[in-house]
PDB file of C-alpha atoms in Angstrom:
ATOM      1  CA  UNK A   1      74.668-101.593 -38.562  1.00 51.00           C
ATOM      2  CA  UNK A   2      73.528-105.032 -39.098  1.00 54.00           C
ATOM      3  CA  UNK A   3      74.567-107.750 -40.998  1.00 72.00           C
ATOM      4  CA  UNK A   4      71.699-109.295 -43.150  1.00 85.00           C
ATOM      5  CA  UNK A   5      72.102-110.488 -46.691  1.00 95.00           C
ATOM      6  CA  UNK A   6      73.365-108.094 -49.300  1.00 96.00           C
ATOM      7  CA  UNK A   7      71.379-107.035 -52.086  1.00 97.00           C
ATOM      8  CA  UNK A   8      72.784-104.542 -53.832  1.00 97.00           C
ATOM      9  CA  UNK A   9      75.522-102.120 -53.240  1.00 97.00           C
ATOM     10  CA  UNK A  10      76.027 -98.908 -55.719  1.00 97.00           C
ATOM     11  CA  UNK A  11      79.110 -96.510 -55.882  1.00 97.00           C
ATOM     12  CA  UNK A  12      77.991 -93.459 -56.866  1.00 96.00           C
ATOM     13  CA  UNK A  13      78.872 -89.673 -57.547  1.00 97.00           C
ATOM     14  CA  UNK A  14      77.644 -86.572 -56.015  1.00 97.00           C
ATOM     15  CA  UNK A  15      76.431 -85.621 -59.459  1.00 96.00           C
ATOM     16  CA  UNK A  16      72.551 -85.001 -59.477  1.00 96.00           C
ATOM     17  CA  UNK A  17      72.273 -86.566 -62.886  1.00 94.00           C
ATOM     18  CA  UNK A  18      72.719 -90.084 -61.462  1.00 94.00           C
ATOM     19  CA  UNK A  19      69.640 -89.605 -59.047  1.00 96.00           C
ATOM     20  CA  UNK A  20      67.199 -90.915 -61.979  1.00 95.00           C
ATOM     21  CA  UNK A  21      69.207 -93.881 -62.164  1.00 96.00           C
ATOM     22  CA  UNK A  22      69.414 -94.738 -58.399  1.00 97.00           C
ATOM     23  CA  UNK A  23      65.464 -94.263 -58.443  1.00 97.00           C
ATOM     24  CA  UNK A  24      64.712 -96.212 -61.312  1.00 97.00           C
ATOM     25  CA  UNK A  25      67.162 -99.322 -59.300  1.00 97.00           C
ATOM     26  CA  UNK A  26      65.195 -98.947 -56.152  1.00 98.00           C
ATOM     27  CA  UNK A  27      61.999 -98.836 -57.362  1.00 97.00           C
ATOM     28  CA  UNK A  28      63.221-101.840 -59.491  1.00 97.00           C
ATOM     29  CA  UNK A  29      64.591-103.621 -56.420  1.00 97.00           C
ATOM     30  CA  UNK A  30      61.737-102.421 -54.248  1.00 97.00           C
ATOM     31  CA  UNK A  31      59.075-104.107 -56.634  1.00 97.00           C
ATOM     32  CA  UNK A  32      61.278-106.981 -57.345  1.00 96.00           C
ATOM     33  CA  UNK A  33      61.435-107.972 -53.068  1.00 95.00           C
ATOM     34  CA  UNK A  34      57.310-107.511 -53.698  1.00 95.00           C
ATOM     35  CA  UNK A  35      56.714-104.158 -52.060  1.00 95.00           C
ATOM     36  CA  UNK A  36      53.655-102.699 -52.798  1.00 95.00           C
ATOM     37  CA  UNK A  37      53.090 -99.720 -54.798  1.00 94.00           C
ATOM     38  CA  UNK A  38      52.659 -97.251 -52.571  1.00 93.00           C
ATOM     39  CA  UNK A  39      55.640 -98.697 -50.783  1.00 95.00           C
ATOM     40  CA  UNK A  40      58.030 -98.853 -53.233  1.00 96.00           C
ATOM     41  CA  UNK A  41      57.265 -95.126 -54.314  1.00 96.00           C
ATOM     42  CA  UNK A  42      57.970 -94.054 -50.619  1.00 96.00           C
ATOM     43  CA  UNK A  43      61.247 -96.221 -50.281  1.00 97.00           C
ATOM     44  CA  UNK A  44      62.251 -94.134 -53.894  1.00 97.00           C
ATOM     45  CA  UNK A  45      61.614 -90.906 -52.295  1.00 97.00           C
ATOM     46  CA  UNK A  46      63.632 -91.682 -49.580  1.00 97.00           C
ATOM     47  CA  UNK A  47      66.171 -92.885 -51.237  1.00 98.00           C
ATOM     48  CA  UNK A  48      66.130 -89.654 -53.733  1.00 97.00           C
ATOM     49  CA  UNK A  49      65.775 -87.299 -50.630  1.00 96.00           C
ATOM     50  CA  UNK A  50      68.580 -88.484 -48.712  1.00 96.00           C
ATOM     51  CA  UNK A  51      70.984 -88.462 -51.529  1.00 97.00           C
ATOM     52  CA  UNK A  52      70.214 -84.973 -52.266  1.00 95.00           C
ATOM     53  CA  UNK A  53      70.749 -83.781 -49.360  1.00 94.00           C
ATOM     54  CA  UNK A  54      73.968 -85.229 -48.671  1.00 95.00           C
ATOM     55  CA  UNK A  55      74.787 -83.489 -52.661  1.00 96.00           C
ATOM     56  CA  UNK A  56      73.431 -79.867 -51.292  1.00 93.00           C
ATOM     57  CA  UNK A  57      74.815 -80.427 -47.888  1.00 92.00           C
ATOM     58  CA  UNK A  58      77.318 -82.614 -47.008  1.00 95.00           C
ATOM     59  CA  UNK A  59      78.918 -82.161 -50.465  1.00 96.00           C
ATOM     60  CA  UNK A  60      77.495 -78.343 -50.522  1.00 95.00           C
ATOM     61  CA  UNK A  61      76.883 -79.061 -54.368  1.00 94.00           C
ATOM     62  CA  UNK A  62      80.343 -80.103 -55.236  1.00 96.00           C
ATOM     63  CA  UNK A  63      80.033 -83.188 -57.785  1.00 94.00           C
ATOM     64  CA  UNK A  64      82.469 -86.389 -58.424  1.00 94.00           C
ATOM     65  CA  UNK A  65      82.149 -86.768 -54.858  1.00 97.00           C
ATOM     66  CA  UNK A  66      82.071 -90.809 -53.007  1.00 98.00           C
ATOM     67  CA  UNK A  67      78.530 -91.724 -52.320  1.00 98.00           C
ATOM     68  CA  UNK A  68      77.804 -95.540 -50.989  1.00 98.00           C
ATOM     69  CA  UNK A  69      74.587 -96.918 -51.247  1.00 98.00           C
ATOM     70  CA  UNK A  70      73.966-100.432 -49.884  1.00 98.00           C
ATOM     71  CA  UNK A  71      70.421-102.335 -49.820  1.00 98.00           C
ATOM     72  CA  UNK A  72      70.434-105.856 -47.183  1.00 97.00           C
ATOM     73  CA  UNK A  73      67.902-108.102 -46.216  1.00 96.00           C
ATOM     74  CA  UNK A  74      67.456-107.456 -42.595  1.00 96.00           C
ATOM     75  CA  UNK A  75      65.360-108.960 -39.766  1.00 93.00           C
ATOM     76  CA  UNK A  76      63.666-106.464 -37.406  1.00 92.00           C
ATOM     77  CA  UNK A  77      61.540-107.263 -34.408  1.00 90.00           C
ATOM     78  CA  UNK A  78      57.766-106.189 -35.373  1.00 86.00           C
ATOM     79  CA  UNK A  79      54.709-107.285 -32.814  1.00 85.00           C
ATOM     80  CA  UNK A  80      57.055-109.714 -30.607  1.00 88.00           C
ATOM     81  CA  UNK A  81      58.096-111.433 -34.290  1.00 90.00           C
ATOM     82  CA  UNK A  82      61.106-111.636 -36.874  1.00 91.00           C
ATOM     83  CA  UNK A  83      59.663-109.446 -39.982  1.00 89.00           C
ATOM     84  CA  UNK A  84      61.892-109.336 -43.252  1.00 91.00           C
ATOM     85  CA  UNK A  85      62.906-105.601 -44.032  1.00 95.00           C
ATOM     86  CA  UNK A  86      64.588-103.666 -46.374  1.00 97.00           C
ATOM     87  CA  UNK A  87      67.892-101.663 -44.597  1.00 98.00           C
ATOM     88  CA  UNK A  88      69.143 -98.725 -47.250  1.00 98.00           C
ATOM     89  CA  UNK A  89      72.865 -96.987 -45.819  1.00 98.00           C
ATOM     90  CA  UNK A  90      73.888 -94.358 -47.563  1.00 98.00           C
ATOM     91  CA  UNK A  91      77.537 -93.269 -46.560  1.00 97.00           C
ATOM     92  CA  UNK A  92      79.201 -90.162 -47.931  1.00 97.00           C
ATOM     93  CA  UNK A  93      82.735 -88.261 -46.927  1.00 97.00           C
ATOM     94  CA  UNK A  94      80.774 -84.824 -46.767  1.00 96.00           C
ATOM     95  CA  UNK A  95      80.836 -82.661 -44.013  1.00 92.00           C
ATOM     96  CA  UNK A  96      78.745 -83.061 -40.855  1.00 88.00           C
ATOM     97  CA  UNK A  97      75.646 -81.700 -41.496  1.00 77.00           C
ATOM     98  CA  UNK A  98      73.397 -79.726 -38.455  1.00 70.00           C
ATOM     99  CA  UNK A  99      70.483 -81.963 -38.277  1.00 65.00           C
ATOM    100  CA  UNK A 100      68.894 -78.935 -36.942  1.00 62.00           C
ATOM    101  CA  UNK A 101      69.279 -77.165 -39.937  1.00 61.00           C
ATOM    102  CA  UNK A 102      67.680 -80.356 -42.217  1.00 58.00           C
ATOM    103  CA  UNK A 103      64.869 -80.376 -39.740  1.00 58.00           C
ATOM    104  CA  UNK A 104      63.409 -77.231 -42.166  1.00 56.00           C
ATOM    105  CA  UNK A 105      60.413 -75.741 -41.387  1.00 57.00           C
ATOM    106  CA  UNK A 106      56.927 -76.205 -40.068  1.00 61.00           C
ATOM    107  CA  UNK A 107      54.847 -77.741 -42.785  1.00 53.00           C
ATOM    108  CA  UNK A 108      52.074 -75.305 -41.942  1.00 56.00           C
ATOM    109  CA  UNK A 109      54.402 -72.502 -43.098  1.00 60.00           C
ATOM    110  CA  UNK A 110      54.320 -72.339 -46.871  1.00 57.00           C
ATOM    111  CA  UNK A 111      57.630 -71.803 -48.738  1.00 57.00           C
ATOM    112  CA  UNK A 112      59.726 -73.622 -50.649  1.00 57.00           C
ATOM    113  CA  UNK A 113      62.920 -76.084 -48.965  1.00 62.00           C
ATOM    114  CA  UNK A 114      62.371 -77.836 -45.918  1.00 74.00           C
ATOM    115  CA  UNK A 115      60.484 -80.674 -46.448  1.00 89.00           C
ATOM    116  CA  UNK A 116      63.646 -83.513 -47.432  1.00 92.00           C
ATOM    117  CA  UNK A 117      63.925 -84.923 -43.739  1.00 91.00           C
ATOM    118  CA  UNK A 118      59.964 -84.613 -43.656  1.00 92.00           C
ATOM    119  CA  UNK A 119      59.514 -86.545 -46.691  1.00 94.00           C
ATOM    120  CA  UNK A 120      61.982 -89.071 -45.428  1.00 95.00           C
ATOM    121  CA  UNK A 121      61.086 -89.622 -42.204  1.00 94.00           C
ATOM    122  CA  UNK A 122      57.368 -90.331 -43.503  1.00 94.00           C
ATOM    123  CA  UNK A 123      58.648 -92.672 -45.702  1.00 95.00           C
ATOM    124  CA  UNK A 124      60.484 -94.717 -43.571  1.00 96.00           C
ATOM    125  CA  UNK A 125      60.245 -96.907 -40.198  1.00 95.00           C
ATOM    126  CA  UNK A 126      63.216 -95.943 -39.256  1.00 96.00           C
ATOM    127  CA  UNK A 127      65.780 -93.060 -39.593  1.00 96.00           C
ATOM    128  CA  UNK A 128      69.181 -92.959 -37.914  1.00 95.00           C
ATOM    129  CA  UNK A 129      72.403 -91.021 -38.305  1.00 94.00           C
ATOM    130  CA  UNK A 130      75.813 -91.015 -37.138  1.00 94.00           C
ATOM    131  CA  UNK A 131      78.986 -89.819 -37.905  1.00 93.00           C
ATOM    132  CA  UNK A 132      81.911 -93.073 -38.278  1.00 89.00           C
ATOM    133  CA  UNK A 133      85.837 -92.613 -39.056  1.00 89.00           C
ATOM    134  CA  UNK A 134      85.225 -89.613 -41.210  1.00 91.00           C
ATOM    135  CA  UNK A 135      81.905 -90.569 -42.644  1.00 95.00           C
ATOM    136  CA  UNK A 136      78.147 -89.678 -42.419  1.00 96.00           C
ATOM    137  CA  UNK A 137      75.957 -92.949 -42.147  1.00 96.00           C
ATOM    138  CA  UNK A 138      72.196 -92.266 -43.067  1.00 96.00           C
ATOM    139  CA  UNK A 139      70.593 -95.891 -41.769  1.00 97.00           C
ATOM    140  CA  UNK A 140      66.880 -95.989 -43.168  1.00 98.00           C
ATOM    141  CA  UNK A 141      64.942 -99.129 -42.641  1.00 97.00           C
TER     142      UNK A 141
ATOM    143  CA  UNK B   1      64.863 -85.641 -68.624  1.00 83.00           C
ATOM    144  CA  UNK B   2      62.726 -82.871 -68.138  1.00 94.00           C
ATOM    145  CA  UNK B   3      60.654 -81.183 -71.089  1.00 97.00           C
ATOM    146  CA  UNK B   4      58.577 -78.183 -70.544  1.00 98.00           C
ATOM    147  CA  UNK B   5      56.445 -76.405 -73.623  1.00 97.00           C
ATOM    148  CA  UNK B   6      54.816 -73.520 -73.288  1.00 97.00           C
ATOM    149  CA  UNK B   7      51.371 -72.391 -75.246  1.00 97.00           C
ATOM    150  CA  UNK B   8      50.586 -68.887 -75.009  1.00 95.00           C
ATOM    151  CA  UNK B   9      47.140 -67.691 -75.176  1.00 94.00           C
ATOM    152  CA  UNK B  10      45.612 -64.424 -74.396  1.00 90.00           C
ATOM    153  CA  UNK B  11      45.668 -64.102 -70.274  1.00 94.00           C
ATOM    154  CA  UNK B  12      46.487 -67.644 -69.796  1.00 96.00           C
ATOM    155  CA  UNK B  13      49.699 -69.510 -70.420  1.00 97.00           C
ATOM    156  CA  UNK B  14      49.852 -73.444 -70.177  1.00 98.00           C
ATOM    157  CA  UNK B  15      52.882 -75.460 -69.531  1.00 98.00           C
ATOM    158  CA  UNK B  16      53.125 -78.984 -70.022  1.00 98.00           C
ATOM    159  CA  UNK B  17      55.224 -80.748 -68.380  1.00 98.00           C
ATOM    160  CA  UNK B  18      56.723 -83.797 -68.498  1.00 97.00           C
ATOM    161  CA  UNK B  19      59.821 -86.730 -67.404  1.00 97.00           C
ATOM    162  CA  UNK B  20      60.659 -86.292 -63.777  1.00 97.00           C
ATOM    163  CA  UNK B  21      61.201 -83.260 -61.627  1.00 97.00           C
ATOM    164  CA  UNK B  22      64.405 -83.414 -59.029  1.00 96.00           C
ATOM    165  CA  UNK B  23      67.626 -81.984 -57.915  1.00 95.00           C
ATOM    166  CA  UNK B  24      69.054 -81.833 -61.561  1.00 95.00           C
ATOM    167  CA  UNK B  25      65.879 -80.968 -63.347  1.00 96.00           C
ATOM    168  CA  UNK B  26      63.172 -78.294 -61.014  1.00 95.00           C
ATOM    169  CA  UNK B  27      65.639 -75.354 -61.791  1.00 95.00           C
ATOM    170  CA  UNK B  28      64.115 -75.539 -65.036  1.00 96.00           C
ATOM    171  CA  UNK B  29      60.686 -75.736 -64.041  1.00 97.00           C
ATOM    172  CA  UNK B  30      61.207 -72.954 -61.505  1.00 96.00           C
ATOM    173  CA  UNK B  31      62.665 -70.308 -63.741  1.00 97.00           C
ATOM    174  CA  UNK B  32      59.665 -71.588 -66.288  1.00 97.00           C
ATOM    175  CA  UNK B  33      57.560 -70.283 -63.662  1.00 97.00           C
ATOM    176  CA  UNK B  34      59.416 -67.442 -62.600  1.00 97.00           C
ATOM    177  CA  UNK B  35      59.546 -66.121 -66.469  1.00 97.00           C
ATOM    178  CA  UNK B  36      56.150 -66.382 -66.993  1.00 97.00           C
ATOM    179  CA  UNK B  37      55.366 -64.833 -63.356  1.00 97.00           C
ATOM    180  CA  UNK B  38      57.310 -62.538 -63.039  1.00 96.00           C
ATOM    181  CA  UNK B  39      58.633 -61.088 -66.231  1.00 96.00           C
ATOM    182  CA  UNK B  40      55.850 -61.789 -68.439  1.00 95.00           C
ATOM    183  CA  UNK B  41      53.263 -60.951 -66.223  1.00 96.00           C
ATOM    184  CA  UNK B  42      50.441 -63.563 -67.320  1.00 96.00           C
ATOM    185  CA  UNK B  43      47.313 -63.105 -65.387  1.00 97.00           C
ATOM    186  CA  UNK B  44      46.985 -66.969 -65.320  1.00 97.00           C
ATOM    187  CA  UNK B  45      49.982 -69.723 -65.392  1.00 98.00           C
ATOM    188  CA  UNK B  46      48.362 -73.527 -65.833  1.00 98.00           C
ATOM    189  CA  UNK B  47      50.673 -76.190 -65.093  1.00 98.00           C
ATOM    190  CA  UNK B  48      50.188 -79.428 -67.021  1.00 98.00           C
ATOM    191  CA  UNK B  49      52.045 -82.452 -64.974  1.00 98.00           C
ATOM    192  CA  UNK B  50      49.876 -85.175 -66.868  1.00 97.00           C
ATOM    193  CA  UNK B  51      53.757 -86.356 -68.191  1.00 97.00           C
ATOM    194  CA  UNK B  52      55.353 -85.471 -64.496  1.00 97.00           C
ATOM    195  CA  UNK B  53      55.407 -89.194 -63.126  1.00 94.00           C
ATOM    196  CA  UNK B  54      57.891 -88.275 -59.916  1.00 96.00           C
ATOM    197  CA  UNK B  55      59.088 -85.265 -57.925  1.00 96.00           C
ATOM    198  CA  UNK B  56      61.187 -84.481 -54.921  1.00 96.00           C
ATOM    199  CA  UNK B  57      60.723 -81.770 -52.440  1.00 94.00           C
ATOM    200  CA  UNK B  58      63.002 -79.475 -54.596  1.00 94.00           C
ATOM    201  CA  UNK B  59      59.790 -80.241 -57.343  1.00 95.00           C
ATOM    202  CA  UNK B  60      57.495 -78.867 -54.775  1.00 95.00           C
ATOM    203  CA  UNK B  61      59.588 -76.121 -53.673  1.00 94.00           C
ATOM    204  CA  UNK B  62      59.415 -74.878 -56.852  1.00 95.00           C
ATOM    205  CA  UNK B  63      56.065 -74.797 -56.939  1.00 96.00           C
ATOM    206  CA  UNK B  64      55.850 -73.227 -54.181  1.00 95.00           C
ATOM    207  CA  UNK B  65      58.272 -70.669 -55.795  1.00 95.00           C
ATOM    208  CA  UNK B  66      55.627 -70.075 -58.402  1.00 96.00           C
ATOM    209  CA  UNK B  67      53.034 -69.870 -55.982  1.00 96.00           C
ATOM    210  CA  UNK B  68      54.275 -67.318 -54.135  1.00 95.00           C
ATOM    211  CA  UNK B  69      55.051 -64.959 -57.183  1.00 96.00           C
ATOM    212  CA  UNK B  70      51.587 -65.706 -58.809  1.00 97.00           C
ATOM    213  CA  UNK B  71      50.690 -64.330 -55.357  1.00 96.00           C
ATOM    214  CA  UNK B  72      53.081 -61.218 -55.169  1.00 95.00           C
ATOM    215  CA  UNK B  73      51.814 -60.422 -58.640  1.00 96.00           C
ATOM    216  CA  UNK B  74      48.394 -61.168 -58.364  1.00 97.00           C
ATOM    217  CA  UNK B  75      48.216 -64.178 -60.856  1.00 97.00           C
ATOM    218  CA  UNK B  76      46.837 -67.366 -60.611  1.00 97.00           C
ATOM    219  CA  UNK B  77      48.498 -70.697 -60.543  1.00 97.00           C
ATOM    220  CA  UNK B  78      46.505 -73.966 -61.648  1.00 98.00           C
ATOM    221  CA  UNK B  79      47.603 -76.985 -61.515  1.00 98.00           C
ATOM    222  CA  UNK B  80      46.364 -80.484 -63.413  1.00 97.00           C
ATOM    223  CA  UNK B  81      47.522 -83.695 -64.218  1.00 97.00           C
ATOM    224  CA  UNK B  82      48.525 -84.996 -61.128  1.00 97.00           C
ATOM    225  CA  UNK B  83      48.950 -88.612 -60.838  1.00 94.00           C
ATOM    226  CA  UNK B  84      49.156 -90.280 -57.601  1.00 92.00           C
ATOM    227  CA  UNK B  85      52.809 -89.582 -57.271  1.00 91.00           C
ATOM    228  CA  UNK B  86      52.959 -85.841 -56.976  1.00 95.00           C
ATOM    229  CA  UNK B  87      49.303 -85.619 -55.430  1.00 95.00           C
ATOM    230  CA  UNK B  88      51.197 -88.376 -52.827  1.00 94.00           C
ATOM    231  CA  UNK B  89      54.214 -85.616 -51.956  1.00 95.00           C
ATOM    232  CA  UNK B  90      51.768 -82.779 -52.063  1.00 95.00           C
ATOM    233  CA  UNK B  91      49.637 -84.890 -49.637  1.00 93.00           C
ATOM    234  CA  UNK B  92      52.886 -85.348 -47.651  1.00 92.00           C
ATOM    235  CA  UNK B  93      53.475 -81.780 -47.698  1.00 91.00           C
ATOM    236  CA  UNK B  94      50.615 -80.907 -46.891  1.00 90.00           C
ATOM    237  CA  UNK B  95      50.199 -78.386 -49.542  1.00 91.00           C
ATOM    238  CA  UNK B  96      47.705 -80.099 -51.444  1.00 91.00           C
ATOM    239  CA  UNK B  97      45.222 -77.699 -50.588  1.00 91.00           C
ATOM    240  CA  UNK B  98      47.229 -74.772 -50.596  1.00 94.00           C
ATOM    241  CA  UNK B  99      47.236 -75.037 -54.889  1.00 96.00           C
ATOM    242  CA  UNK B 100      44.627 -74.629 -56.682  1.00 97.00           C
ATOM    243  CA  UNK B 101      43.866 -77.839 -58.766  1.00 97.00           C
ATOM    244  CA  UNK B 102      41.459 -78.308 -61.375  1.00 97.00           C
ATOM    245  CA  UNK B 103      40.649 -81.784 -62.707  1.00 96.00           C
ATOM    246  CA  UNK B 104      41.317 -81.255 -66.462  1.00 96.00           C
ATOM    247  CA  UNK B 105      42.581 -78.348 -69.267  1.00 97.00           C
ATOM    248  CA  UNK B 106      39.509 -77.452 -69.934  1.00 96.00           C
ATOM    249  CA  UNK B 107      38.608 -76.631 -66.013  1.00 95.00           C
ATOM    250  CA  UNK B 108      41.734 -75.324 -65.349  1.00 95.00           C
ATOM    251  CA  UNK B 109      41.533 -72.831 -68.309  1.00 94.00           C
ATOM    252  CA  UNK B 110      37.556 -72.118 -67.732  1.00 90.00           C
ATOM    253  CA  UNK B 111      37.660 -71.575 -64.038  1.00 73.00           C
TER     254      UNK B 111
END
C-alpha cells in the first residue's frame, strides 16, 4: 500500500443501492483529476465491479455491512519515469473469497456471470489482492 | 433508478429502457425479459437502451439471460440504443456480436 496524497475516502454499506452513488463520485473525481472519457468510464466500472462482488461474495448479499473505499494520488514508475496515477482500495470484513471462483468463465462461452474480474482487470493497470488482519484489500491502480 | 415500459404489438414486444442497469436494478430487467420470453411467448422481444447510459456485468448477464430463452423458445432478441457505454462492456465481453443489434426502432421492428 502506498502512501500518496489522499483524495477521497468513502464509508460505505454493503447495500447495492449506494453503488449509483459511488459511480456518480468516481466518475466525478475521475473527470475532475482530467481523465479522459473513455478512462473515467473504465475506472467507474471498476470501481462498480469490485464493490459488487465483495456485496455477492465476501458479504454473500448480506447488507449494512463495512465497505472502505479510498482514492490517493500515487506515483508509479511508467517507461523509466514518475507518472501520476490514480490508486482505488477497497477494504471490506467479508469472507475470503476463492479467486478461482471470481475468475468465471471463458468469455467465448456465452452465459450470464463471470465477467466482474474480466471487466476489472481490463479496466485497470493494475489488480492486486490480499487478505490483512481480518480484511480483504482489493488494490486497483 | 431503473424504468422499463413495455408496448405490445402483434408478434413483437418493445421495451424501453432506461436509468442505469446494476446489482440493485438488472433483476428487473431480467424477469422483464424472462416474462415476456418465457411466459408470454412473444415471437420477437426488442430492447430499447436509448435511456440505459451504464451497466455492469450483472446488466449483461441478464441479457444474456434473455438471450438464451429467446433461444430455448425460438424468439428473437433485438437490441438498439446502445450508446458507447454498453456497446463498450459488450465490446469487453465480447458478446457484441453474439446479439443481434439493429441501428434504430424502425430496423429492429422491420428486420
Amino acid at each position: 500500500m502506498s502512501g500518496g496524497s489522499l483524495l477521497l475516502r468513502m464509508e460505505l454499506r454493503s447495500n447495492p443501492e449506494s453503488l449509483c452513488v459511488v459511480r456518480n463520485t468516481t466518475g466525478e473525481l475521475t473527470q475532475t483529476l482530467g481523465f479522459p472519457e473513455a478512462e473515467c468510464r473504465a475506472v467507474v466500472l471498476a470501481v462498480d465491479e469490485a464493490l459488487t462482488n465483495i456485496i455477492r461474495h465476501a458479504y454473500q448479499g448480506r447488507t449494512e455491512q463495512p465497505i472502505e473505499a479510498t482514492f490517493r494520488r500515487i506515483q508509479v514508475a511508467r517507461d523509466g519515469l514518475q507518472q501520476p496515477a490514480l490508486e482505488i482500495v477497497l477494504e471490506d470484513r467479508g469472507m475470503t473469497v476463492d479467486r478461482e471462483k471470481l475468475c468465471g468463465r471463458k468469455l467465448e462461452d456465452v452465459r450470464p456471470g463471470g465477467l466482474g474480474l474480466h471487466f476489472i482487470r481490463e479496466s485497470m493497470d493494475t489488480v492486486e489482492f490480499r487478505r490483512k488482519w481480518g480484511r480483504n484489500q482489493l488494490r486497483m491502480v | 433508478m431503473l424504468q422499463i415500459s413495455v408496448r405490445h404489438f402483434e408478434k413483437t414486444t418493445i421495451l424501453d429502457v432506461s436509468g442505469d442497469i446494476d446489482l440493485a436494478s438488472s433483476p428487473e430487467l431480467r424477469k422483464a425479459l424472462l416474462r415476456e420470453l418465457r411466459e408470454r411467448r412473444t415471437p420477437r422481444v426488442v430492447l430499447n437502451l436509448n435511456g440505459v447510459h451504464y451497466t455492469d456485468s450483472s446488466g449483461v448477464a441478464s441479457l444474456v439471460e434473455g438471450l438464451k430463452a429467446s433461444r430455448e423458445v425460438g424468439s428473437r432478441l433485438v437490441l438498439f440504443g446502445l450508446n458507447s457505454a454498453v456497446r463498450e462492456v459488450l465490446q469487453l465481453s465480447k458478446l457484441l456480436r453474439v446479439f443481434e443489434i439493429a441501428d434504430s426502432e424502425e430496423q429492429a421492428v422491420a428486420s
